[in-house]
XYZ file of N, CA and C in Angstrom:
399
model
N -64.968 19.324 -28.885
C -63.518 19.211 -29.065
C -62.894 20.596 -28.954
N -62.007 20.951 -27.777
C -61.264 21.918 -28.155
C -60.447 22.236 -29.476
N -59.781 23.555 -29.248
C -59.371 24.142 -30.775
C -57.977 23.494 -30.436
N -56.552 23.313 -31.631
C -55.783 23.867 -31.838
C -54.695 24.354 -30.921
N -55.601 25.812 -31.100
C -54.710 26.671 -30.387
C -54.978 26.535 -29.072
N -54.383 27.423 -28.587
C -54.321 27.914 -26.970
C -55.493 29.503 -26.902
N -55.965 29.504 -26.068
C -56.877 30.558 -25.550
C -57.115 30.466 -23.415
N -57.212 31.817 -23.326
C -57.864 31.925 -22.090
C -59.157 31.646 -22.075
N -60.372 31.570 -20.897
C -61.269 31.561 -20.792
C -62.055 32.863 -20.891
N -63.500 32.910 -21.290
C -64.284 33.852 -21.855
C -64.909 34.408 -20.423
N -65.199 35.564 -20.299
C -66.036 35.811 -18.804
C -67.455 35.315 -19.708
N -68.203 34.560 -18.871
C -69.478 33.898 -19.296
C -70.416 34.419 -18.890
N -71.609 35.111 -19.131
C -72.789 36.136 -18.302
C -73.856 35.256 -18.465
N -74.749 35.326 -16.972
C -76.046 35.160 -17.217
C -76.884 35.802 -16.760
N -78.468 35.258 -17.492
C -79.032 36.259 -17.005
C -80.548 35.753 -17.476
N -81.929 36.663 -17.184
C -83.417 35.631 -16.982
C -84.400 36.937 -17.638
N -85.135 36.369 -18.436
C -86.449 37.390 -18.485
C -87.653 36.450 -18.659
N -88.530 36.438 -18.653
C -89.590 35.877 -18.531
C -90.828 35.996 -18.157
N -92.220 36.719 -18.261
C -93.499 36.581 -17.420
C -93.133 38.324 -16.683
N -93.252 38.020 -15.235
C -92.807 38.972 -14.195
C -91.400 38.726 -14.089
N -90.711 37.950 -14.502
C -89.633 38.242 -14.063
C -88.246 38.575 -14.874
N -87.591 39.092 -14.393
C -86.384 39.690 -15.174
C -85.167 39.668 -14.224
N -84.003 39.213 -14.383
C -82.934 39.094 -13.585
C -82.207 39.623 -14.820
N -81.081 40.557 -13.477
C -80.344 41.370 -14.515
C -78.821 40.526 -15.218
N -78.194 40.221 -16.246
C -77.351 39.615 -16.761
C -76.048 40.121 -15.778
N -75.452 39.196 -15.350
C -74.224 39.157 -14.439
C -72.891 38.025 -14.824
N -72.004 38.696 -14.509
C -70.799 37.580 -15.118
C -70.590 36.374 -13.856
N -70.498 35.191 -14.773
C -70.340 33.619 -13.620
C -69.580 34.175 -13.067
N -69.151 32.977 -11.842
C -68.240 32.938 -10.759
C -67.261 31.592 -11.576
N -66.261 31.756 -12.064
C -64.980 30.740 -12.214
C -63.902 30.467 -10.653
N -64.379 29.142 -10.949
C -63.708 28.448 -9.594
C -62.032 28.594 -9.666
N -61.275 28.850 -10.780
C -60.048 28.747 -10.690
C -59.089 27.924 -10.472
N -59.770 26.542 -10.230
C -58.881 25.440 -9.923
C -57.773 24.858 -10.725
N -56.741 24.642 -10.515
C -55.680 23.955 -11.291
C -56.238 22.700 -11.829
N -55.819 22.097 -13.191
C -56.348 20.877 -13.876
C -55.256 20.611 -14.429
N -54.842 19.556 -14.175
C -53.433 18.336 -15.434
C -52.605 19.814 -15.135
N -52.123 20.341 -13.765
C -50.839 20.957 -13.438
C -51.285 22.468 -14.236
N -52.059 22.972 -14.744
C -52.620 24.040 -15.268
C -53.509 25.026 -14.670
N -52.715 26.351 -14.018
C -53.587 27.239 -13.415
C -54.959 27.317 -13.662
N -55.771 27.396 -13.185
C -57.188 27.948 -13.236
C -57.884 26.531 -14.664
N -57.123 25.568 -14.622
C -57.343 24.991 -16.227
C -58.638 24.357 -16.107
N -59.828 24.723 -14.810
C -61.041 24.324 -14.950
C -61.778 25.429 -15.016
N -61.367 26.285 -15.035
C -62.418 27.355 -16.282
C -62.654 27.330 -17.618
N -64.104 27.308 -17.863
C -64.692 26.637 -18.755
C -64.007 27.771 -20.558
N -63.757 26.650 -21.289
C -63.354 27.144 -22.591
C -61.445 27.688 -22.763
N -61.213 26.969 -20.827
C -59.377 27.415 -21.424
C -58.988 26.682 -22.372
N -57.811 26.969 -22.925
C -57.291 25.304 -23.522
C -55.840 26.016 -23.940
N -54.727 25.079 -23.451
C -53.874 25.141 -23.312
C -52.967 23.762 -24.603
N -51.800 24.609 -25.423
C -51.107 23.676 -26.100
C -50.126 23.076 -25.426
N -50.118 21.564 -25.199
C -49.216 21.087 -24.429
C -47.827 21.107 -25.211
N -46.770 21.993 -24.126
C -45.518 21.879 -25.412
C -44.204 21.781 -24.180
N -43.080 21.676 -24.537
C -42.168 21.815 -23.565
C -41.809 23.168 -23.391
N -41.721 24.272 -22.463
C -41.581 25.390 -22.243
C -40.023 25.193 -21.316
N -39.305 24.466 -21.168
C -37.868 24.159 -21.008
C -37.730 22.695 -21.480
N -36.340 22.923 -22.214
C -36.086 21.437 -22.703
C -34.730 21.709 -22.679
N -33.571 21.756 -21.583
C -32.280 22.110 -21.313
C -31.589 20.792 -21.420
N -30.036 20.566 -21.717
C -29.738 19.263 -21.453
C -27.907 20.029 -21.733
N -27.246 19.353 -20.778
C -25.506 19.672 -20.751
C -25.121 18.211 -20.143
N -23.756 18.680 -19.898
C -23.314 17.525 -19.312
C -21.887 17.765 -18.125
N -21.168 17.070 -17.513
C -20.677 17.328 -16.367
C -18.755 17.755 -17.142
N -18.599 17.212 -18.397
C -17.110 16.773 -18.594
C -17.189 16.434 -19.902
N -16.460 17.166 -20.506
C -15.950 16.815 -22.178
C -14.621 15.948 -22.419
N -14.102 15.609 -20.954
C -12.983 15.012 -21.082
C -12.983 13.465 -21.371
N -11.876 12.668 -22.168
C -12.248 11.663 -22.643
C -11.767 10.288 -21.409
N -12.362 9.408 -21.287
C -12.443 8.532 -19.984
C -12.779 8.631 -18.768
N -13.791 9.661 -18.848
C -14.159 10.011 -17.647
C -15.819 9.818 -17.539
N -16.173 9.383 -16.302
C -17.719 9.356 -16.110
C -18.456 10.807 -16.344
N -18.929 10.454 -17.550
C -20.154 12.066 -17.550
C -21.334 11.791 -17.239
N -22.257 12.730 -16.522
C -23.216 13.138 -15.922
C -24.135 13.512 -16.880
N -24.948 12.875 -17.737
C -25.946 13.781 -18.759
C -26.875 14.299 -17.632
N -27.457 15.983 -17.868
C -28.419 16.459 -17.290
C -29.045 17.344 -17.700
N -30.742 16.616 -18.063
C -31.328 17.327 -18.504
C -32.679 18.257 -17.569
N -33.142 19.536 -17.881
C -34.050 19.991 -17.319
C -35.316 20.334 -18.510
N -36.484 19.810 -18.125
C -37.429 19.740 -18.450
C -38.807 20.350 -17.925
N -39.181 21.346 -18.367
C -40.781 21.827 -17.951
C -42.056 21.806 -18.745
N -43.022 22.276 -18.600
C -44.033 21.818 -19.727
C -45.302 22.736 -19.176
N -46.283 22.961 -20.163
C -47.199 23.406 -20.223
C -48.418 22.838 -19.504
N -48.111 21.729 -19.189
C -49.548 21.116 -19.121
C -48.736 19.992 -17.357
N -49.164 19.119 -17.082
C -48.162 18.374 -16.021
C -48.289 16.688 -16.882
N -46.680 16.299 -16.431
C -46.434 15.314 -16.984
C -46.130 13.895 -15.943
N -47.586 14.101 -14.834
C -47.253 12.799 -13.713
C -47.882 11.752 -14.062
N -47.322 10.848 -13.397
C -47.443 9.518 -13.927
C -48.840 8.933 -13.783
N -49.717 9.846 -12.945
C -50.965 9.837 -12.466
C -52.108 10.193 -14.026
N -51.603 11.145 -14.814
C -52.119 11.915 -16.178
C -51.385 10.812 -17.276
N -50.746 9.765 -17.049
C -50.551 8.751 -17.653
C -49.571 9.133 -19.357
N -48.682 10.344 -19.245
C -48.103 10.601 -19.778
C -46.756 10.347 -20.272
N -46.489 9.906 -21.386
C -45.087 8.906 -21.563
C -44.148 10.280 -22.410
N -43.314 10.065 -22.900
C -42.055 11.175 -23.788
C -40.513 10.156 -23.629
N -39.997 10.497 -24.974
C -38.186 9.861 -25.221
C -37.606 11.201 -25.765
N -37.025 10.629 -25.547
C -35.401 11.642 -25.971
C -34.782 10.989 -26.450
N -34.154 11.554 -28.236
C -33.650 10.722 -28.293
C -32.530 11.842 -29.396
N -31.525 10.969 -29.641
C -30.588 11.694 -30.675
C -29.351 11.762 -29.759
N -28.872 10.778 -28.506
C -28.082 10.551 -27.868
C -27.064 9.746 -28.175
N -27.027 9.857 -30.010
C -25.584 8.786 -30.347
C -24.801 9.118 -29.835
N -23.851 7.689 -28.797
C -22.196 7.367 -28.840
C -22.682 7.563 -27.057
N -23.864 7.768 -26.598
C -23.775 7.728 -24.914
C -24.259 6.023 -24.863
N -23.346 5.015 -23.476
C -23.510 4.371 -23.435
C -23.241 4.217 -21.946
N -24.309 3.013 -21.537
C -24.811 2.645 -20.566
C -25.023 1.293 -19.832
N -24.142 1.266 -19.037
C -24.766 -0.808 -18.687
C -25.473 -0.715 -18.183
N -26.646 -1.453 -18.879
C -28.207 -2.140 -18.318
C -29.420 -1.076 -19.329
N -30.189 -1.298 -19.005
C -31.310 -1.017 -18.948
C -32.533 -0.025 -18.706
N -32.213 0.336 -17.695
C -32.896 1.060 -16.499
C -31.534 2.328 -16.053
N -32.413 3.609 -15.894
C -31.558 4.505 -15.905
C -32.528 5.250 -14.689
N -31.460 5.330 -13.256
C -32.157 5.719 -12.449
C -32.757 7.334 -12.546
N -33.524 8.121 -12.181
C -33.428 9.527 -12.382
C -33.485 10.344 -10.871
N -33.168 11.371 -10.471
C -32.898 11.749 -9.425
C -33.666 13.318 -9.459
N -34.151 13.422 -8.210
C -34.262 14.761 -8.253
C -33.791 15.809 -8.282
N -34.443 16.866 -8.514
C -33.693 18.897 -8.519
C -34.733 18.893 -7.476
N -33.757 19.817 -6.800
C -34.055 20.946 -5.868
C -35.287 22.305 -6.506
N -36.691 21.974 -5.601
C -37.658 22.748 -6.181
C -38.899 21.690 -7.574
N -37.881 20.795 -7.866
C -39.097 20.228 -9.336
C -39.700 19.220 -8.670
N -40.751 18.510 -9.217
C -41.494 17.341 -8.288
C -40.984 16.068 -8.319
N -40.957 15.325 -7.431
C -39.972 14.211 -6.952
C -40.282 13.112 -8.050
N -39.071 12.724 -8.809
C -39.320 11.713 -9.620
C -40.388 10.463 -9.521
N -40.125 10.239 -8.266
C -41.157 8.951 -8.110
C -42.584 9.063 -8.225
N -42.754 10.375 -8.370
C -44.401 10.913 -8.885
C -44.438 11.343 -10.530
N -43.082 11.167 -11.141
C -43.163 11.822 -12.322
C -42.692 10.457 -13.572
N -41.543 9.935 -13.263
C -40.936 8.918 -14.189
C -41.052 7.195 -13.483
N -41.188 6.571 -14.557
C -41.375 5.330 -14.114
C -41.073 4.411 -15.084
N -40.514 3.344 -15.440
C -40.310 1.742 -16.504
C -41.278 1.458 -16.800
N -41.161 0.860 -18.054
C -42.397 0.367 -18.755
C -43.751 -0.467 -17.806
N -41.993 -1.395 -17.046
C -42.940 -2.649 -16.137
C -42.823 -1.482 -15.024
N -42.960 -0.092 -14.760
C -43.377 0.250 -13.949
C -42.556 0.702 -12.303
N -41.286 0.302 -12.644
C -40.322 1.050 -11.245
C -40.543 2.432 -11.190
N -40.731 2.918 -10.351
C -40.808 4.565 -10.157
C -39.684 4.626 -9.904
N -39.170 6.000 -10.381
C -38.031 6.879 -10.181
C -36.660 6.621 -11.635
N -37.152 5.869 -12.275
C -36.719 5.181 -13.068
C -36.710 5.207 -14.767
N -35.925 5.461 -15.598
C -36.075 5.523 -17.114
C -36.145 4.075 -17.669
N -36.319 3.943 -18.657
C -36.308 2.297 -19.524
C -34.751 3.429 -20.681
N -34.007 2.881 -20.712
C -32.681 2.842 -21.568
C -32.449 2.346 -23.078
N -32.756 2.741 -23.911
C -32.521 1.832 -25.555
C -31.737 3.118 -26.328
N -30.140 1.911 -26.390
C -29.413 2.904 -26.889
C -28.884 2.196 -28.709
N -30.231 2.185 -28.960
C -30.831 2.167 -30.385
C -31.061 3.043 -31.553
């Protein structure tokens, strides 16, 4: 079980003695590969705290009868695709109201395309589930 906290990975050495033989102790080779959206996160002993590292949210218009735009920006430590089977709400949105259900979501310029990231319970991609509860 990883820790807790967060840590980088350890340089790991090996090395042989035995009989005739002796090999001199040398540091592994780390492959560096990205894991769950995390640089290098398959080097052995990283471990990363999954947290939101942006959690922005404004809106288009404070004026009263007018269509506002809630928009939030969101980043994270770790990746949050629908593939890593990762769910999250927001909530504390008293007095915003909405007909229906289903709240489409749209992309930013540069972040990864919703339809790989958000999806409905029953599963529409690109899509929020709505409970203004």
């Amino acid at each position: 079980t990883n820790p807790a906290a967060g840590r980088e990975s350890p340089m790991v050495g090996i090395g042989a003695t035995g009989g005739q033989i002796q090999i001199a102790p040398a540091f592994m080779v780390k492959d560096d590969t990205a894991l769950l959206g995390i640089r290098a996160g398959s080097n052995p002993l990283k471990v990363v705290v999954p947290e939101f590292t942006t959690q922005d949210i404004g809106q288009d218009t404070p004026i009263s009868a007018v269509t506002n735009r809630i928009t939030m920006t969101l980043e994270s430590s770790v990746s949050l695709l629908a593939t890593h089977a990762a769910s999250f709400s927001i909530s504390r949105l008293t007095g915003a109201s909405f007909a229906g259900s289903t709240v489409v979501v749209t992309d930013v310029v540069g972040g990864v395309p919703v339809v790989q990231t958000f999806c409905t319970l029953e599963g529409t991609s690109g899509s929020v589930d709505w409970d203004d509860a």
